[in-house]
Amino acid sequence: MTEPVVDTASSLAARTITPVELPRHRWGRHDAPARALVVHGLGSNGPSTWRICAALADRGWLVEAVDLRGHGVAPRALDYRVEAYAADLLATRPTSGMGVGHAAWDLVVGHSLGGAATAVAAAADPRWAAAVVLLDPAIALDDHDAEIIRASQEAAFADNTIASVRAKNPEWHPLDVEIKVQAVSEASRWAIEQTSEQNHPWDVRPAAAALRNPTFVIASDPEVYSLFRGALAAEVLANRQVSLTIVQGAGHNVHRDRPAETTKAIGDWAELQLEQRSRRET
């Protein structure tokens, strides 16, 4: 019996939007037994997730990271709703194994905007991904958080230099600093601005409530800054498929601020999901 497609407003939009083809960056062996997709956040690009991708590849996964529409070298478009980002992800399938357009991802990891789009895609089609990790996902933004994000993106475009990024993020790996500068230089400023404007109010809680596959939220420390906190976190965690861990001392860019803790949490949980699925299938 096949899994039903969840009939929510978000999933309906994701199924009717014409997707764009997303560029891919790959880590790992093409004959790997498990395949993961990693999705970056607003103003970033596929290579910015390199710590996650490399760590999973070291554990034996084939990992693909994408540039989202309007970011990196991906196609530009007019539609920057979260549902449009999700439609692109639903059209992105593993390039080996069962074949393009047919196989499911064993794991999808999404950060911030990528986490919101991943949640919408996974809720729209539970067959798309067997398991999901959301890194400090932008599930719903109040006006305060939306303004912080808008100001942060504006500042990034205004002073996009190695020195500026390093000064703001002194603990980041030098590669993270370099790639952040690259990502901002490649991104469409208009697309970034439209992502905020076209998603006001920003709220994909219905998709989070509709998730039917195991979902692991890795949130940043609310004492530093987190989008996944308080009443919102409690509401999402009411879905029994969703579990949570918080990385102490990490800000919103949890995979850059505390890469060792974040990649270990992703890898350990992902391997547990593979083991449990294998037991169910035998």
Short mmCIF file of C-alpha atoms in Angstrom, two decimals:
data_model
loop_
_atom_site.label_atom_id
_atom_site.label_comp_id
_atom_site.label_asym_id
_atom_site.label_seq_id
_atom_site.Cartn_x
_atom_site.Cartn_y
_atom_site.Cartn_z
CA MET A 1 0.00 0.00 0.00
CA THR A 2 1.51 3.35 -1.01
CA GLU A 3 1.81 6.32 1.33
CA PRO A 4 -0.89 8.98 0.74
CA VAL A 5 0.19 12.44 -0.34
CA VAL A 6 -0.70 14.93 2.39
CA ASP A 7 -3.35 17.35 1.13
CA THR A 8 -2.26 20.65 2.65
CA ALA A 9 -2.12 24.07 1.01
CA SER A 10 1.67 23.92 1.04
CA SER A 11 1.88 20.48 -0.54
CA LEU A 12 -0.70 21.40 -3.20
CA ALA A 13 1.36 24.44 -4.20
CA ALA A 14 4.54 22.35 -4.25
CA ARG A 15 2.91 19.88 -6.69
CA THR A 16 1.68 22.54 -9.13
CA ILE A 17 4.72 24.84 -9.40
CA THR A 18 7.02 24.25 -12.36
CA PRO A 19 10.39 23.31 -10.86
CA VAL A 20 13.87 24.36 -11.96
CA GLU A 21 16.77 21.92 -12.17
CA LEU A 22 19.17 22.44 -9.29
CA PRO A 23 22.96 22.20 -9.72
CA ARG A 24 24.56 19.45 -7.62
CA HIS A 25 27.83 19.09 -5.71
CA ARG A 26 28.83 15.53 -4.77
CA TRP A 27 30.86 13.81 -2.07
CA GLY A 28 31.44 10.06 -1.65
CA ARG A 29 31.44 6.93 -3.79
CA HIS A 30 28.80 6.44 -6.46
CA ASP A 31 28.32 2.82 -5.35
CA ALA A 32 27.57 3.86 -1.76
CA PRO A 33 24.64 1.96 -0.23
CA ALA A 34 22.96 5.08 1.16
CA ARG A 35 22.27 8.49 -0.41
CA ALA A 36 21.73 11.87 1.19
CA LEU A 37 20.66 15.29 -0.05
CA VAL A 38 21.82 18.43 1.80
CA VAL A 39 20.00 21.77 1.38
CA HIS A 40 21.52 25.13 2.35
CA GLY A 41 19.88 28.19 3.84
CA LEU A 42 19.08 31.69 2.61
CA GLY A 43 22.05 33.49 1.05
CA SER A 44 24.26 30.39 1.01
CA ASN A 45 25.04 27.72 -1.58
CA GLY A 46 25.61 23.97 -1.88
CA PRO A 47 29.35 24.10 -1.05
CA SER A 48 28.57 25.91 2.22
CA THR A 49 27.35 22.57 3.61
CA TRP A 50 30.72 20.91 2.97
CA ARG A 51 31.31 19.88 6.59
CA ILE A 52 28.05 17.92 6.67
CA CYS A 53 28.62 16.40 3.23
CA ALA A 54 32.22 15.40 3.91
CA ALA A 55 31.32 13.89 7.30
CA LEU A 56 28.52 11.76 5.84
CA ALA A 57 30.75 10.71 2.93
CA ASP A 58 33.40 9.60 5.44
CA ARG A 59 30.73 7.35 6.96
CA GLY A 60 30.11 5.71 3.59
CA TRP A 61 27.28 7.84 2.16
CA LEU A 62 26.94 9.31 -1.32
CA VAL A 63 26.01 12.93 -0.62
CA GLU A 64 24.67 15.60 -2.96
CA ALA A 65 24.25 19.26 -2.04
CA VAL A 66 22.27 21.59 -4.26
CA ASP A 67 22.23 25.30 -5.04
CA LEU A 68 18.67 26.51 -4.47
CA ARG A 69 16.91 28.66 -7.08
CA GLY A 70 18.33 32.18 -7.09
CA HIS A 71 21.45 30.97 -5.24
CA GLY A 72 24.85 29.77 -6.41
CA VAL A 73 24.74 28.88 -10.08
CA ALA A 74 21.11 27.70 -10.00
CA PRO A 75 18.53 29.07 -12.44
CA ARG A 76 16.83 32.34 -11.55
CA ALA A 77 13.04 32.59 -11.35
CA LEU A 78 10.22 34.92 -10.33
CA ASP A 79 8.72 32.66 -7.65
CA TYR A 80 10.56 32.51 -4.33
CA ARG A 81 7.87 31.13 -2.08
CA VAL A 82 8.95 28.29 0.19
CA GLU A 83 6.61 26.09 -1.86
CA ALA A 84 8.62 26.87 -5.00
CA TYR A 85 11.86 25.90 -3.29
CA ALA A 86 10.11 22.70 -2.17
CA ALA A 87 8.92 21.91 -5.69
CA ASP A 88 12.52 22.04 -6.89
CA LEU A 89 13.57 19.66 -4.12
CA LEU A 90 10.78 17.20 -4.93
CA ALA A 91 12.08 17.10 -8.51
CA THR A 92 15.60 16.38 -7.24
CA ARG A 93 16.17 12.64 -6.96
CA PRO A 94 19.26 10.45 -6.41
CA THR A 95 21.39 10.12 -9.54
CA SER A 96 22.30 6.49 -8.94
CA GLY A 97 20.73 3.40 -7.45
CA MET A 98 17.16 2.96 -8.66
CA GLY A 99 17.49 5.76 -11.22
CA VAL A 100 16.65 9.43 -11.51
CA GLY A 101 13.04 10.20 -10.73
CA HIS A 102 12.35 6.89 -9.03
CA ALA A 103 14.54 6.46 -5.97
CA ALA A 104 13.95 8.04 -2.59
CA TRP A 105 16.63 9.76 -0.59
CA ASP A 106 17.70 7.82 2.49
CA LEU A 107 18.25 11.15 4.21
CA VAL A 108 17.61 14.83 3.50
CA VAL A 109 19.29 17.51 5.62
CA GLY A 110 18.03 21.10 5.38
CA HIS A 111 19.22 24.28 7.13
CA SER A 112 17.03 27.33 7.83
CA LEU A 113 15.21 28.15 4.55
CA GLY A 114 16.40 24.74 3.33
CA GLY A 115 14.85 23.20 6.42
CA ALA A 116 11.51 24.86 5.74
CA ALA A 117 11.55 23.77 2.08
CA THR A 118 12.58 20.26 3.10
CA ALA A 119 9.67 20.04 5.55
CA VAL A 120 7.20 21.16 2.87
CA ALA A 121 8.60 18.68 0.35
CA ALA A 122 8.67 15.77 2.79
CA ALA A 123 5.09 16.46 3.91
CA ALA A 124 3.90 16.72 0.31
CA ASP A 125 5.39 13.34 -0.62
CA PRO A 126 6.47 10.98 2.19
CA ARG A 127 8.11 8.76 -0.46
CA TRP A 128 10.65 11.45 -1.34
CA ALA A 129 12.83 11.00 1.77
CA ALA A 130 13.02 8.14 4.25
CA ALA A 131 14.36 10.38 7.02
CA VAL A 132 14.80 14.12 7.51
CA VAL A 133 17.15 16.31 9.54
CA LEU A 134 16.25 19.98 10.00
CA LEU A 135 19.02 22.32 11.15
CA ASP A 136 17.55 25.28 13.04
CA PRO A 137 14.72 25.32 10.50
CA ALA A 138 12.76 28.44 9.59
CA ILE A 139 9.37 26.86 10.26
CA ALA A 140 7.66 30.11 11.26
CA LEU A 141 9.10 33.61 11.63
CA ASP A 142 7.70 36.38 13.77
CA ASP A 143 8.33 39.99 12.80
CA HIS A 144 11.39 40.19 15.05
CA ASP A 145 13.12 37.20 13.45
CA ALA A 146 12.12 38.30 9.95
CA GLU A 147 13.74 41.69 10.54
CA ILE A 148 16.91 40.10 11.90
CA ILE A 149 17.18 37.94 8.79
CA ARG A 150 16.48 40.87 6.46
CA ALA A 151 19.10 43.03 8.14
CA SER A 152 21.65 40.22 8.15
CA GLN A 153 21.25 39.60 4.42
CA GLU A 154 21.43 43.32 3.67
CA ALA A 155 24.66 43.61 5.69
CA ALA A 156 26.14 40.60 3.91
CA PHE A 157 25.66 42.22 0.50
CA ALA A 158 26.87 45.61 1.73
CA ASP A 159 30.24 44.32 2.97
CA ASN A 160 31.04 40.98 1.39
CA THR A 161 34.69 40.51 2.25
CA ILE A 162 36.84 37.87 3.92
CA ALA A 163 37.72 40.33 6.68
CA SER A 164 34.09 41.20 7.39
CA VAL A 165 32.87 37.60 7.51
CA ARG A 166 35.81 36.54 9.67
CA ALA A 167 35.23 39.42 12.09
CA LYS A 168 31.58 38.44 12.52
CA ASN A 169 32.36 34.71 12.82
CA PRO A 170 35.81 34.31 14.37
CA GLU A 171 35.30 30.62 15.19
CA TRP A 172 34.40 29.54 11.64
CA HIS A 173 36.74 27.37 9.63
CA PRO A 174 38.65 29.41 6.99
CA LEU A 175 36.82 27.49 4.26
CA ASP A 176 33.47 28.52 5.72
CA VAL A 177 34.57 32.14 5.58
CA GLU A 178 35.74 31.81 1.97
CA ILE A 179 32.60 30.00 0.85
CA LYS A 180 30.31 32.52 2.55
CA VAL A 181 31.90 35.29 0.51
CA GLN A 182 31.55 33.17 -2.63
CA ALA A 183 27.91 32.37 -1.87
CA VAL A 184 26.93 36.01 -1.40
CA SER A 185 28.74 37.05 -4.58
CA GLU A 186 26.91 34.34 -6.56
CA ALA A 187 23.44 34.86 -5.10
CA SER A 188 20.81 37.10 -6.63
CA ARG A 189 20.16 39.96 -4.24
CA TRP A 190 16.69 40.34 -5.74
CA ALA A 191 15.96 36.65 -5.11
CA ILE A 192 17.04 36.97 -1.48
CA GLU A 193 14.84 40.03 -1.00
CA GLN A 194 11.90 38.34 -2.72
CA THR A 195 12.24 35.28 -0.52
CA SER A 196 11.44 37.47 2.47
CA GLU A 197 8.73 39.49 0.71
CA GLN A 198 6.91 36.58 -0.94
CA ASN A 199 6.79 34.55 2.28
CA HIS A 200 5.23 37.15 4.56
CA PRO A 201 3.89 35.88 6.85
CA TRP A 202 6.41 33.03 6.91
CA ASP A 203 4.71 29.93 8.29
CA VAL A 204 5.04 26.28 7.24
CA ARG A 205 3.76 24.81 10.50
CA PRO A 206 1.04 22.81 8.68
CA ALA A 207 3.77 20.98 6.75
CA ALA A 208 5.74 20.29 9.94
CA ALA A 209 2.60 18.88 11.56
CA ALA A 210 2.02 16.64 8.52
CA LEU A 211 5.48 15.00 8.50
CA ARG A 212 5.11 11.21 8.50
CA ASN A 213 8.72 10.06 8.37
CA PRO A 214 11.33 10.23 11.15
CA THR A 215 12.46 13.84 11.53
CA PHE A 216 15.33 15.09 13.70
CA VAL A 217 15.60 18.78 14.50
CA ILE A 218 19.07 20.00 15.47
CA ALA A 219 18.47 23.45 16.90
CA SER A 220 20.93 26.14 17.84
CA ASP A 221 21.26 27.50 21.36
CA PRO A 222 18.44 29.95 22.23
CA GLU A 223 20.92 31.74 24.50
CA VAL A 224 22.96 32.55 21.36
CA TYR A 225 20.24 32.76 18.69
CA SER A 226 17.78 30.20 17.39
CA LEU A 227 14.78 30.17 15.05
CA PHE A 228 13.48 26.96 16.64
CA ARG A 229 12.58 27.74 20.21
CA GLY A 230 9.80 28.20 22.74
CA ALA A 231 6.17 27.73 21.76
CA LEU A 232 7.04 27.06 18.12
CA ALA A 233 9.36 24.21 19.05
CA ALA A 234 6.76 22.74 21.40
CA GLU A 235 4.11 22.88 18.68
CA VAL A 236 6.30 21.12 16.10
CA LEU A 237 7.40 18.50 18.63
CA ALA A 238 3.76 17.56 19.18
CA ASN A 239 4.22 15.53 16.00
CA ARG A 240 5.52 12.20 17.34
CA GLN A 241 7.73 11.72 14.29
CA VAL A 242 9.81 14.75 15.31
CA SER A 243 12.63 14.70 17.88
CA LEU A 244 15.00 17.44 19.00
CA THR A 245 18.51 18.13 20.18
CA ILE A 246 20.06 21.51 20.92
CA VAL A 247 23.72 22.26 20.22
CA GLN A 248 24.96 24.36 23.11
CA GLY A 249 26.93 27.45 22.18
CA ALA A 250 25.86 27.39 18.53
CA GLY A 251 24.11 30.22 16.75
CA HIS A 252 21.74 29.86 13.82
CA ASN A 253 24.52 28.54 11.56
CA VAL A 254 24.84 25.50 13.76
CA HIS A 255 26.87 23.49 11.22
CA ARG A 256 29.45 26.28 10.95
CA ASP A 257 29.49 27.32 14.61
CA ARG A 258 29.79 23.82 16.08
CA PRO A 259 30.60 21.52 13.14
CA ALA A 260 31.94 18.54 15.11
CA GLU A 261 28.90 18.29 17.37
CA THR A 262 26.47 18.91 14.52
CA THR A 263 27.95 16.42 12.05
CA LYS A 264 28.21 13.74 14.74
CA ALA A 265 24.57 14.23 15.69
CA ILE A 266 23.50 13.98 12.04
CA GLY A 267 25.64 10.94 11.29
CA ASP A 268 24.73 8.97 14.42
CA TRP A 269 20.99 9.60 13.98
CA ALA A 270 21.10 8.84 10.24
CA GLU A 271 22.86 5.52 10.80
CA LEU A 272 20.31 4.59 13.45
CA GLN A 273 17.50 5.24 10.95
CA LEU A 274 19.20 2.99 8.40
CA GLU A 275 19.57 0.21 10.97
CA GLN A 276 15.96 0.46 12.10
CA ARG A 277 14.68 0.48 8.53
CA SER A 278 16.81 -2.55 7.68
CA ARG A 279 15.36 -4.46 10.63
CA ARG A 280 11.81 -3.58 9.58
CA GLU A 281 12.46 -4.81 6.04
CA THR A 282 13.91 -8.18 7.10
#
